[in-house]
Structures are given as structure tokens and as C-alpha cells.
PDB file of C-alpha atoms in Angstrom:
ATOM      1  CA  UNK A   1     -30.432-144.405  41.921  1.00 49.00           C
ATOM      2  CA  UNK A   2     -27.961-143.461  39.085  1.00 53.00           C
ATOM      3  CA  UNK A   3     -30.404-143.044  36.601  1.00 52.00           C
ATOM      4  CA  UNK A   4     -32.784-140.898  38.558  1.00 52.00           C
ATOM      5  CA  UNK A   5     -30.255-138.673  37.437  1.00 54.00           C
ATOM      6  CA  UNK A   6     -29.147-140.271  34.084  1.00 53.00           C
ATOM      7  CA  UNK A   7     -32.521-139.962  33.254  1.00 53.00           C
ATOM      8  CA  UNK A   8     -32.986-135.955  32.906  1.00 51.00           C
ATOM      9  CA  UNK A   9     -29.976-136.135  30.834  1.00 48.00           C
ATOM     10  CA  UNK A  10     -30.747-134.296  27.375  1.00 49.00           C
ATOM     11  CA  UNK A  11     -29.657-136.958  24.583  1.00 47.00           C
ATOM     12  CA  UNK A  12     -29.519-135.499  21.361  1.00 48.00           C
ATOM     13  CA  UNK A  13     -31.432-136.979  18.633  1.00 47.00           C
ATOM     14  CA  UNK A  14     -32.293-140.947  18.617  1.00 46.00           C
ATOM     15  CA  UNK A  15     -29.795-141.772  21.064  1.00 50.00           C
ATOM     16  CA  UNK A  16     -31.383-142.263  24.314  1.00 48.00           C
ATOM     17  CA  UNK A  17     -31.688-145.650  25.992  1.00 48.00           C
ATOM     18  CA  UNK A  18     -34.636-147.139  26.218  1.00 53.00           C
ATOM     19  CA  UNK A  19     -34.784-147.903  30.013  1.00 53.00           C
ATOM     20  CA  UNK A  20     -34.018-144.170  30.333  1.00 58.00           C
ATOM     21  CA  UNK A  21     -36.755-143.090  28.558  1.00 65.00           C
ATOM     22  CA  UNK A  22     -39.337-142.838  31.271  1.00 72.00           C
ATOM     23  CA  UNK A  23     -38.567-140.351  34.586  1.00 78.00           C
ATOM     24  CA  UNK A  24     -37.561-142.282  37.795  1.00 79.00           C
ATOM     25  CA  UNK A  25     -40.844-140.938  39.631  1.00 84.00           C
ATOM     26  CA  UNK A  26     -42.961-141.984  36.708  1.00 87.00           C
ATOM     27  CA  UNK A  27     -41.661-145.276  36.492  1.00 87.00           C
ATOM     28  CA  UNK A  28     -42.205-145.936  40.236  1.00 90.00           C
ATOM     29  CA  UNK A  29     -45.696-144.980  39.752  1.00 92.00           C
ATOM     30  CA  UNK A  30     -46.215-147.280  36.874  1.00 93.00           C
ATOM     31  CA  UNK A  31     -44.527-150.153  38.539  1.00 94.00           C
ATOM     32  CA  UNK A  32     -47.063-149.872  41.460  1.00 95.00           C
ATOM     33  CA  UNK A  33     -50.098-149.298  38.974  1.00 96.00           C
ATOM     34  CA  UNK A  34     -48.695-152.807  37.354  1.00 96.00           C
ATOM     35  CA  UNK A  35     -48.736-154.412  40.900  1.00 96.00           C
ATOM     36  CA  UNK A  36     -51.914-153.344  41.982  1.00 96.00           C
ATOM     37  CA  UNK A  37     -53.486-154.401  38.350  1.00 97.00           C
ATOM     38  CA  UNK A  38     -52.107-157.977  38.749  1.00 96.00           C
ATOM     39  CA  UNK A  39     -53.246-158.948  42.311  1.00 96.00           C
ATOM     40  CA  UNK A  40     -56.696-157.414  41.094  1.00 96.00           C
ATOM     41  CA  UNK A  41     -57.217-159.508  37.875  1.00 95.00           C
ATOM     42  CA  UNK A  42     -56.370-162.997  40.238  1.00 95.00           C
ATOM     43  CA  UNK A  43     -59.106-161.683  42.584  1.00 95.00           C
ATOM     44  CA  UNK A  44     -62.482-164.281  42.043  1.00 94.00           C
ATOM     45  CA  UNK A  45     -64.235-162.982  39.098  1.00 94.00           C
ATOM     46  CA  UNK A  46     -68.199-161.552  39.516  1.00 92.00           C
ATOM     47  CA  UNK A  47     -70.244-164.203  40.578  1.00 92.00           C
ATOM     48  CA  UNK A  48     -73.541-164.769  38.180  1.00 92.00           C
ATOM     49  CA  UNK A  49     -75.945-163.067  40.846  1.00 91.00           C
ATOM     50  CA  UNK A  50     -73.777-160.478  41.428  1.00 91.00           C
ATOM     51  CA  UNK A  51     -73.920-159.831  37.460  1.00 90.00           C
ATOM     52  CA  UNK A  52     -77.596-159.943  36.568  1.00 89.00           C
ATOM     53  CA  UNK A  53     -77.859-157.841  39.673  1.00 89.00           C
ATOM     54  CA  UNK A  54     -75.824-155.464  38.650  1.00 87.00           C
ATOM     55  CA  UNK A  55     -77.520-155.371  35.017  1.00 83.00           C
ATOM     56  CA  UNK A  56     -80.980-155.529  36.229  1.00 81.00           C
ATOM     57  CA  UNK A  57     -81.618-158.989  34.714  1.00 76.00           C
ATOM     58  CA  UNK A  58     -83.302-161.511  36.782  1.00 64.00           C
ATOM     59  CA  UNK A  59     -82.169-164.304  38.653  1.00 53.00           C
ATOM     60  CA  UNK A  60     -83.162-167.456  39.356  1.00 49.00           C
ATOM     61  CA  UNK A  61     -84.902-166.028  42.214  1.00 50.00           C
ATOM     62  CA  UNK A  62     -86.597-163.732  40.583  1.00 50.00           C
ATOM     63  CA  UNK A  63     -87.675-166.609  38.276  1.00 50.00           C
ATOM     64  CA  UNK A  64     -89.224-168.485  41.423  1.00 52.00           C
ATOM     65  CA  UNK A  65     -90.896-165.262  42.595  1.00 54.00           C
ATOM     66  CA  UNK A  66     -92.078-165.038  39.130  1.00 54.00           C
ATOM     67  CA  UNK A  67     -93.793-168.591  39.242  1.00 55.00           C
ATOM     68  CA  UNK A  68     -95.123-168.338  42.662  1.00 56.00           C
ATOM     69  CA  UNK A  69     -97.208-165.144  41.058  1.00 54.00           C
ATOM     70  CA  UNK A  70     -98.531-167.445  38.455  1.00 54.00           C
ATOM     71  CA  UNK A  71     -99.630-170.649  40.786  1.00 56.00           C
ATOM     72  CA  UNK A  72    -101.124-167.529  43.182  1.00 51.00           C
ATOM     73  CA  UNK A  73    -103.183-166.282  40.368  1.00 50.00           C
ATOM     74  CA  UNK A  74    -104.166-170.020  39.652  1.00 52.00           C
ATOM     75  CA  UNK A  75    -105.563-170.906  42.746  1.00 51.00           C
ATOM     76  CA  UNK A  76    -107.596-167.503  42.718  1.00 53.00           C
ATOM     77  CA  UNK A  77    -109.187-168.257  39.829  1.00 50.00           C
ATOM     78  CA  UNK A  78    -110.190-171.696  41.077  1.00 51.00           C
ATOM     79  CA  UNK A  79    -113.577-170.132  42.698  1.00 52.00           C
ATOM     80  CA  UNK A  80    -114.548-168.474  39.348  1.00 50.00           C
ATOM     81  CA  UNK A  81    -116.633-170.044  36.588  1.00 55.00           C
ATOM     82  CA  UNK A  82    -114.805-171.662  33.806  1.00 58.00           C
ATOM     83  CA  UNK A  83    -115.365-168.781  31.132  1.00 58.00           C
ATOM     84  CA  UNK A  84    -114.234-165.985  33.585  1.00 67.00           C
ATOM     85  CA  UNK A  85    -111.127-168.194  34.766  1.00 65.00           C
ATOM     86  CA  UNK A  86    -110.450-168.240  31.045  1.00 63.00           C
ATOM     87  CA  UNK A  87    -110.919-164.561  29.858  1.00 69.00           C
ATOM     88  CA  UNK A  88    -108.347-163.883  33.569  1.00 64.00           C
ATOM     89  CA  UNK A  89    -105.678-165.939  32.109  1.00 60.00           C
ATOM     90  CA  UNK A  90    -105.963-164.681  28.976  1.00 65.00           C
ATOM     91  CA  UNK A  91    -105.561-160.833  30.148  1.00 67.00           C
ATOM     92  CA  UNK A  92    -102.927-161.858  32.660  1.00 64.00           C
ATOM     93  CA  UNK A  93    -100.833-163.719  29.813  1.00 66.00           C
ATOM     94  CA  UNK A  94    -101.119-160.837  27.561  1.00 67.00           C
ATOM     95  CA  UNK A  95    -100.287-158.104  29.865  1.00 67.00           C
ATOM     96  CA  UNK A  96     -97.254-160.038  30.919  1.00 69.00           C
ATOM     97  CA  UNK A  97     -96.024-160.621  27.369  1.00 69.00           C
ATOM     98  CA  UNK A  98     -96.490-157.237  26.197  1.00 68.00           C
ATOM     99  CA  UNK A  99     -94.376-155.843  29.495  1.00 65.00           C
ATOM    100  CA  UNK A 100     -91.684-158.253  27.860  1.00 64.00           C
ATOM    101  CA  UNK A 101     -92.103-156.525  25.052  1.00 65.00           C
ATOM    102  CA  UNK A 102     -92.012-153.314  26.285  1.00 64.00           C
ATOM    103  CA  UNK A 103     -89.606-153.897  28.315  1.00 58.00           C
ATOM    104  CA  UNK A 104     -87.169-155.492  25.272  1.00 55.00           C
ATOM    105  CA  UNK A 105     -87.884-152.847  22.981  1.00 60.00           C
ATOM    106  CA  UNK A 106     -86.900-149.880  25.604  1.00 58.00           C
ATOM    107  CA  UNK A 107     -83.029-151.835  26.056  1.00 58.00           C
ATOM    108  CA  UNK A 108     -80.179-152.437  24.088  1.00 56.00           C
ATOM    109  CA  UNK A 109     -79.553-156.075  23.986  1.00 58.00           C
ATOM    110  CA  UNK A 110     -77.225-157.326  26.925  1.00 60.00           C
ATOM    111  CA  UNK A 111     -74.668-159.782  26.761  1.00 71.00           C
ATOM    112  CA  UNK A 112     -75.006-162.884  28.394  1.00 91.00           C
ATOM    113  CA  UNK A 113     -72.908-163.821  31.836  1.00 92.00           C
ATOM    114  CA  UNK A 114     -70.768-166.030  29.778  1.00 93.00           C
ATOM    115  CA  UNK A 115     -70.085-163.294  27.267  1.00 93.00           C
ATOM    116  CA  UNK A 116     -68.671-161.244  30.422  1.00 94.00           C
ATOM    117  CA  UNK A 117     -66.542-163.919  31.411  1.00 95.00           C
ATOM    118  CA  UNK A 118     -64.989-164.728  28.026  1.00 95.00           C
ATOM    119  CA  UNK A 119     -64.693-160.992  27.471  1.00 95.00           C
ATOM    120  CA  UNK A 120     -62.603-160.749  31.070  1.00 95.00           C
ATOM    121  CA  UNK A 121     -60.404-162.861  29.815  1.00 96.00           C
ATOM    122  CA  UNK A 122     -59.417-162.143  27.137  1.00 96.00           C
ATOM    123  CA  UNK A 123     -59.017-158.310  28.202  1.00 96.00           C
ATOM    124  CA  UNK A 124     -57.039-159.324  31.550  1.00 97.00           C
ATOM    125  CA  UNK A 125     -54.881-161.987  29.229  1.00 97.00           C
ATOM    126  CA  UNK A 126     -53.503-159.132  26.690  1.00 96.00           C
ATOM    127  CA  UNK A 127     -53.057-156.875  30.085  1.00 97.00           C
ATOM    128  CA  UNK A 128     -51.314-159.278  31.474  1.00 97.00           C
ATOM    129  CA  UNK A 129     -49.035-159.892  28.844  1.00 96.00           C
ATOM    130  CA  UNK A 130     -48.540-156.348  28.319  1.00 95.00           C
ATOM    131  CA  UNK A 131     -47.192-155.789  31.867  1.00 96.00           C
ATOM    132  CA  UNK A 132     -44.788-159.155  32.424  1.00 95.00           C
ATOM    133  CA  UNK A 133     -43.439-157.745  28.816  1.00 93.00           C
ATOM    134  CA  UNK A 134     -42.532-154.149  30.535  1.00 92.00           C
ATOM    135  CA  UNK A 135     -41.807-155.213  33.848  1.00 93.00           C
ATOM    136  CA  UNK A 136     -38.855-157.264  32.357  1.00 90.00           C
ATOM    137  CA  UNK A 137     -37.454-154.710  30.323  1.00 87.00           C
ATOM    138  CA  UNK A 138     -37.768-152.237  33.265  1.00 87.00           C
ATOM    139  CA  UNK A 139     -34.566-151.125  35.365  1.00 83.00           C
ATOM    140  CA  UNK A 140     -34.531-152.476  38.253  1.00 86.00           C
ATOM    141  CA  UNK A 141     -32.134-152.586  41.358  1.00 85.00           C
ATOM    142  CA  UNK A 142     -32.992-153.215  45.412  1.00 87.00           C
ATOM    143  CA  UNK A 143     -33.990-149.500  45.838  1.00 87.00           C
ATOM    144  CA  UNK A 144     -36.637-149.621  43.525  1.00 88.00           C
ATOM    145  CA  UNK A 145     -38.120-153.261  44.179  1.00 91.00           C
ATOM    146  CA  UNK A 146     -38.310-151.595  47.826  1.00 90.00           C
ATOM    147  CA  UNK A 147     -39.961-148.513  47.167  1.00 92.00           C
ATOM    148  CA  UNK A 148     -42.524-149.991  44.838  1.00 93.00           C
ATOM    149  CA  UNK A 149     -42.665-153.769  46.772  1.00 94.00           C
ATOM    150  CA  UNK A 150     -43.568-155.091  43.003  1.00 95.00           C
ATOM    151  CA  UNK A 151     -41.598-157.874  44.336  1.00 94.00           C
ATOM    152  CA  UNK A 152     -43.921-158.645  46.834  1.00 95.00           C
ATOM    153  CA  UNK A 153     -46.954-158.387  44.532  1.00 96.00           C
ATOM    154  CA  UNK A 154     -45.769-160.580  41.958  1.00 96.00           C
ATOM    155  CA  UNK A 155     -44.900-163.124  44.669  1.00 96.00           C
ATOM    156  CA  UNK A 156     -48.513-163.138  45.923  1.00 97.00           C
ATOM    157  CA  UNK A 157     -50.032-163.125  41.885  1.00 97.00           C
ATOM    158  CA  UNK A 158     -47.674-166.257  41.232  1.00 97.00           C
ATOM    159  CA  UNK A 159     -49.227-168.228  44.537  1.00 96.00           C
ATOM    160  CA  UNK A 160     -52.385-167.323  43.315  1.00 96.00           C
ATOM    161  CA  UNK A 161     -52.187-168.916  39.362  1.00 96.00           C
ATOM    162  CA  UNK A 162     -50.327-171.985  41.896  1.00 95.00           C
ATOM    163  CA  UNK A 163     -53.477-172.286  43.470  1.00 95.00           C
ATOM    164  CA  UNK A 164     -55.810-172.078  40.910  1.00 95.00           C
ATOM    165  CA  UNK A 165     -53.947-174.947  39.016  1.00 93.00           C
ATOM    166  CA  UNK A 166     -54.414-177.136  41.695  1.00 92.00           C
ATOM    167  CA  UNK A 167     -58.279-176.659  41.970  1.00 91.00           C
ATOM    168  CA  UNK A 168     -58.313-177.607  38.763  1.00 90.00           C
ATOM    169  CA  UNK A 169     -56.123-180.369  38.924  1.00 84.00           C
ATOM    170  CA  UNK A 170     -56.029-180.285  35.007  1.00 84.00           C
ATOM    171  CA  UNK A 171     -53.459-179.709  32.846  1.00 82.00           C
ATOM    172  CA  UNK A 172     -56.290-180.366  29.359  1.00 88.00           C
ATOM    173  CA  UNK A 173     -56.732-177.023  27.458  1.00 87.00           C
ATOM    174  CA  UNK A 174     -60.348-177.104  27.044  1.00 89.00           C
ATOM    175  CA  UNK A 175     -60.913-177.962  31.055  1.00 90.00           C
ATOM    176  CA  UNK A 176     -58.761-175.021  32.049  1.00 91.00           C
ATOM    177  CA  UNK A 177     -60.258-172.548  29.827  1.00 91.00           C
ATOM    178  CA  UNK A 178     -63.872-173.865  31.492  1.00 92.00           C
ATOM    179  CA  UNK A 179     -62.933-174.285  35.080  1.00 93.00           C
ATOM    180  CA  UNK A 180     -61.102-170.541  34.845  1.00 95.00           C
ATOM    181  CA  UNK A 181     -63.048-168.445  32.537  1.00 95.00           C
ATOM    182  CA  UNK A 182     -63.166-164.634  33.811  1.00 95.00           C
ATOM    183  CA  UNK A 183     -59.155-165.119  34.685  1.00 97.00           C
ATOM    184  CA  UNK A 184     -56.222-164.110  32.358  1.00 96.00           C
ATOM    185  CA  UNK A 185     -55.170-167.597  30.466  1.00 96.00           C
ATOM    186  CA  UNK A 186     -51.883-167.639  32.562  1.00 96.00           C
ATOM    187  CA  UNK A 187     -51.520-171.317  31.109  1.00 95.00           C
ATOM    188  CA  UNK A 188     -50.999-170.721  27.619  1.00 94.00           C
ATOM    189  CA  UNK A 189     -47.548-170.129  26.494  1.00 93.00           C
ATOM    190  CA  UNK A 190     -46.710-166.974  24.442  1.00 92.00           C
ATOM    191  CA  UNK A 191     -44.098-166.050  22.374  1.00 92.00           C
ATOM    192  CA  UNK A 192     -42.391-163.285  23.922  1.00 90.00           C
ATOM    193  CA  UNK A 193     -39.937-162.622  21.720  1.00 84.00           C
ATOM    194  CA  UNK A 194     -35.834-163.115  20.791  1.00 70.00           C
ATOM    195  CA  UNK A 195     -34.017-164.096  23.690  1.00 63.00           C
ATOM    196  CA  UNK A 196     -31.666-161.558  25.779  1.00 60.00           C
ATOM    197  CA  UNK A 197     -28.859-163.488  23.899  1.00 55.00           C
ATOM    198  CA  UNK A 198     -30.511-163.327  20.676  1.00 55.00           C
ATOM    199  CA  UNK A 199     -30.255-166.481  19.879  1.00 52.00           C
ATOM    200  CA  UNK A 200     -33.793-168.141  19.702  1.00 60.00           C
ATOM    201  CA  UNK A 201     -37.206-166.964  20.898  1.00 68.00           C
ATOM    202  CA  UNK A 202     -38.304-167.027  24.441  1.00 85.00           C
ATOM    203  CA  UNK A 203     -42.074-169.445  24.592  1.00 90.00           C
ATOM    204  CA  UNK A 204     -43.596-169.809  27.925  1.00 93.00           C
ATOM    205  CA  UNK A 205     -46.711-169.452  29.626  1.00 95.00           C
ATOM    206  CA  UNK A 206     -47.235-166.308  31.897  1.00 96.00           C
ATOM    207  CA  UNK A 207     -46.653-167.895  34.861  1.00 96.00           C
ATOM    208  CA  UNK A 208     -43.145-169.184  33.924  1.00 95.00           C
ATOM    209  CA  UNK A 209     -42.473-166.047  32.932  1.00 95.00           C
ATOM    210  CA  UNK A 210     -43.363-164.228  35.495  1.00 96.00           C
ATOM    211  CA  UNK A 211     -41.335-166.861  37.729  1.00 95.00           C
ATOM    212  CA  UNK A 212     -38.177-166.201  35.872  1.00 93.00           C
ATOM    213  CA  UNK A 213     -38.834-162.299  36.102  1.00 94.00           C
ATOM    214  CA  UNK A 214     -38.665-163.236  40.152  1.00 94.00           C
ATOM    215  CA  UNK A 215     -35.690-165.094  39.874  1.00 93.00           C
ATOM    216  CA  UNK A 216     -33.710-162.308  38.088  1.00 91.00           C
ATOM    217  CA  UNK A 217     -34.479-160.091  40.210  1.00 92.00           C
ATOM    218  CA  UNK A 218     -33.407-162.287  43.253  1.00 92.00           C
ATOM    219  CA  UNK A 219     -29.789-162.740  41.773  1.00 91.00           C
ATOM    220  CA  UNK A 220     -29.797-159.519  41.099  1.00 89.00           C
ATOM    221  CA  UNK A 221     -30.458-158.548  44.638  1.00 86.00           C
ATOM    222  CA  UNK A 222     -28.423-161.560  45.834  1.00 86.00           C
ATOM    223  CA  UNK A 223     -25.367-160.161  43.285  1.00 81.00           C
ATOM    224  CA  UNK A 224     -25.946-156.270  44.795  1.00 66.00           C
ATOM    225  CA  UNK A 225     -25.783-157.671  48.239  1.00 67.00           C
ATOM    226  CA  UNK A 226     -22.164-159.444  48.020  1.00 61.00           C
ATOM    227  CA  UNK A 227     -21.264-156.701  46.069  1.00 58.00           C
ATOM    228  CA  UNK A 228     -21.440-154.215  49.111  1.00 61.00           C
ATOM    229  CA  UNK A 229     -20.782-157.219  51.465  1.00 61.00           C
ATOM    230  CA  UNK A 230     -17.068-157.085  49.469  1.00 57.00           C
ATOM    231  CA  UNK A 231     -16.991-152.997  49.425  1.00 55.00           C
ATOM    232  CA  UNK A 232     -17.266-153.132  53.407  1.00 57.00           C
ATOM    233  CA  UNK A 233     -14.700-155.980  53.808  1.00 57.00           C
ATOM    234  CA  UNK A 234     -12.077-154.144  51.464  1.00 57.00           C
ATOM    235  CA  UNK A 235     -12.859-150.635  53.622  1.00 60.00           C
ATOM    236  CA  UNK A 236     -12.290-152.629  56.674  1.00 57.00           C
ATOM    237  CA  UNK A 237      -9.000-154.032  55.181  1.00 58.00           C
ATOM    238  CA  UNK A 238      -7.634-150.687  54.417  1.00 58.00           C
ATOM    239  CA  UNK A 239      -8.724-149.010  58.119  1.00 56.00           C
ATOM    240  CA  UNK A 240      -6.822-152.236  59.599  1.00 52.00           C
ATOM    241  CA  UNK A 241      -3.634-151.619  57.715  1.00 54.00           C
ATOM    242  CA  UNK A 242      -3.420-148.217  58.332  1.00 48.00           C
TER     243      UNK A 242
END
């Protein structure tokens, strides 16, 4: 690449580019960090078992087990004269509640599942945004969509927000943000700013703009690849005259 050697050039004062202000191995590195973050925040989110397992909280297992103890102590207490049965339940209620208690007081407060979800998404969302933003104001030429296959990773993120789309088969706000809460609102549209040409500001959703990021960087490819395609046909040109 040119600027893997541009790039260690010393400008003086304010004047260096911005796409030259990050070193060529760096940049690789953070363009694979970027791919790797986007197929893993499309990946299904934590599953509510998986959560209060995770947290310790109980599930609705748990809750059954919980119950079956209660009908077992029941039917124990069948055999037992009505003033014992009642001084057993008593205990048994009390013990339980103040293990509750106990139990509450020892903890911080946890959020709930849906708390984790909404929090997911909103974190993955600015992420997201953050990384379509600096991918397209990145350098980038055939070498370095090779050596990093970013290509190839947003390719396989795009399919996925395709796919998820169509389970939903939705296109209402409120039903989206439901059906996919725990994934990056790749719906929405966003302001990204004025326009290469200046002229107006660029709104889409992240999935549009993540398409159009792919389809610059397929003309681009498709432009580099004539280009040679002429180089070798004008070098062939010259070795027939001669």
C-alpha cells in the first residue's frame, strides 16, 4: 500500500490527513476488531434461562421445585393433629420468608431480564453506529479488504439483519423493537451526517448504510481491477510493437 508508507511521514503541525492518521498495521487490526464485533452483536442474544442462571436467580424451574417442596410438606402434615399441622406451617412460612429476607438484604438489587435486553441494545446500537461511521471514512483498496476479509464479514452481518426482518415480517416500529430486543436497532434510520458532496445530509438506517459501504467498495475493487486489466493490455501493446 502507498500509505503504509505515506503514513510514517512526519507532517508538520495540523496538516496531516485524516485517513493517514492511524499506522497501516494498526488500522488492519482495528478493521478486524470491527468485523469480529459486528458478526458477534447479530449472534442470538442470552436466552432468559441462560440469564437468571448466570445471575443466580431462579427459574421457572426452580419455581416448580419450589412448589413441589410446599405440596410435600402438605401431605406430611396430613397425619398430624390440626394444632401441630398449624404451628408446622407457621415455622415453615416464617423460616422461608426470613431466608428471602436474608437473602435480599445480603444483594444488590439485580436488573430484570428485560432490563438486560433493552440495555444490549442500546449499547450494541451506538457500537454499531460508531463502527459503519469509521469503516466508511477508512482507506480502503483490494489489499486491505483481503488482508482483513472485513468484506466478507460485513457481507455475512447484512444477511443476518435480512433475516431477522423477515422473521419478523414487520415493518411497525413498536413490533420490531419487541420481536428484536437484545439486537442493535439496525432499522432505525440515523443521521449520519453531510453528504461526501456536501450538499445535504446522508439519513438511513444501518443496514442501508452498511449496504452502500459494500457497494463502494465493490466499484472500487471493480474500478482497481480494469485499471490493471488496462496497465497489462498497454504493456502488451508496447512488447508487440517493439
Amino acid at each position: 500500500l502507498l500509505w503504509r508508507e505515506i503514513v510514517d511521514y512526519h507532517f508538520s503541525g495540523m496538516n496531516r490527513p485524516k485517513t493517514l492518521e492511524i499506522p497501516c498495521d494498526e488500522l488492519m487490526d482495528k478493521i478486524r476488531s470491527w468485523g469480529l464485533d459486528l458478526l458477534s452483536m447479530m449472534e442470538e442474544p442470552m436466552s432468559e434461562d441462560e440469564w437468571n442462571a448466570k445471575h443466580g436467580l431462579f427459574s421457572t424451574k426452580g419455581a416448580a421445585d419450589s412448589q413441589d417442596e410446599d405440596n410435600a410438606f402438605d401431605a406430611d402434615s396430613s397425619s398430624d393433629d390440626s394444632e401441630d399441622i398449624a404451628e408446622k406451617a407457621l415455622k415453615h412460612t416464617k423460616g422461608r420468608r426470613d431466608k428471602k429476607q436474608a437473602a435480599a438484604q445480603s444483594q444488590p438489587p439485580k436488573p430484570s431480564y428485560h432490563q438486560h435486553l433493552e440495555n444490549q441494545s442500546s449499547r450494541s446500537t451506538n457500537r454499531l453506529r460508531y463502527m459503519l461511521k469509521s469503516l466508511r471514512e477508512t482507506p480502503m483498496d483490494v489489499t486491505l479488504l483481503s488482508e482483513t476479509a472485513i468484506g466478507k464479514s460485513l457481507t455475512k452481518t447484512l444477511k443476518r439483519m435480512k433475516k431477522l426482518l423477515r422473521r419478523v415480517r414487520s415493518k411497525n416500529e413498536h413490533e420490531l423493537e419487541h420481536n428484536l430486543l437484545g439486537y442493535p436497532n439496525f432499522w432505525k434510520e440515523v443521521n449520519w451526517g453531510v453528504t461526501r458532496t456536501g450538499s445535504d445530509h446522508c439519513v438511513k438506517s444501518c443496514s442501508t448504510y452498511l449496504e452502500c459501504i459494500l457497494q463502494d467498495w465493490k466499484d472500487m475493487a471493480s474500478q482497481g481491477n480494469e485499471l490493471e486489466s488496462g496497465c497489462k493490455d498497454d504493456e502488451k501493446n508496447k512488447s508487440l510493437s517493439c
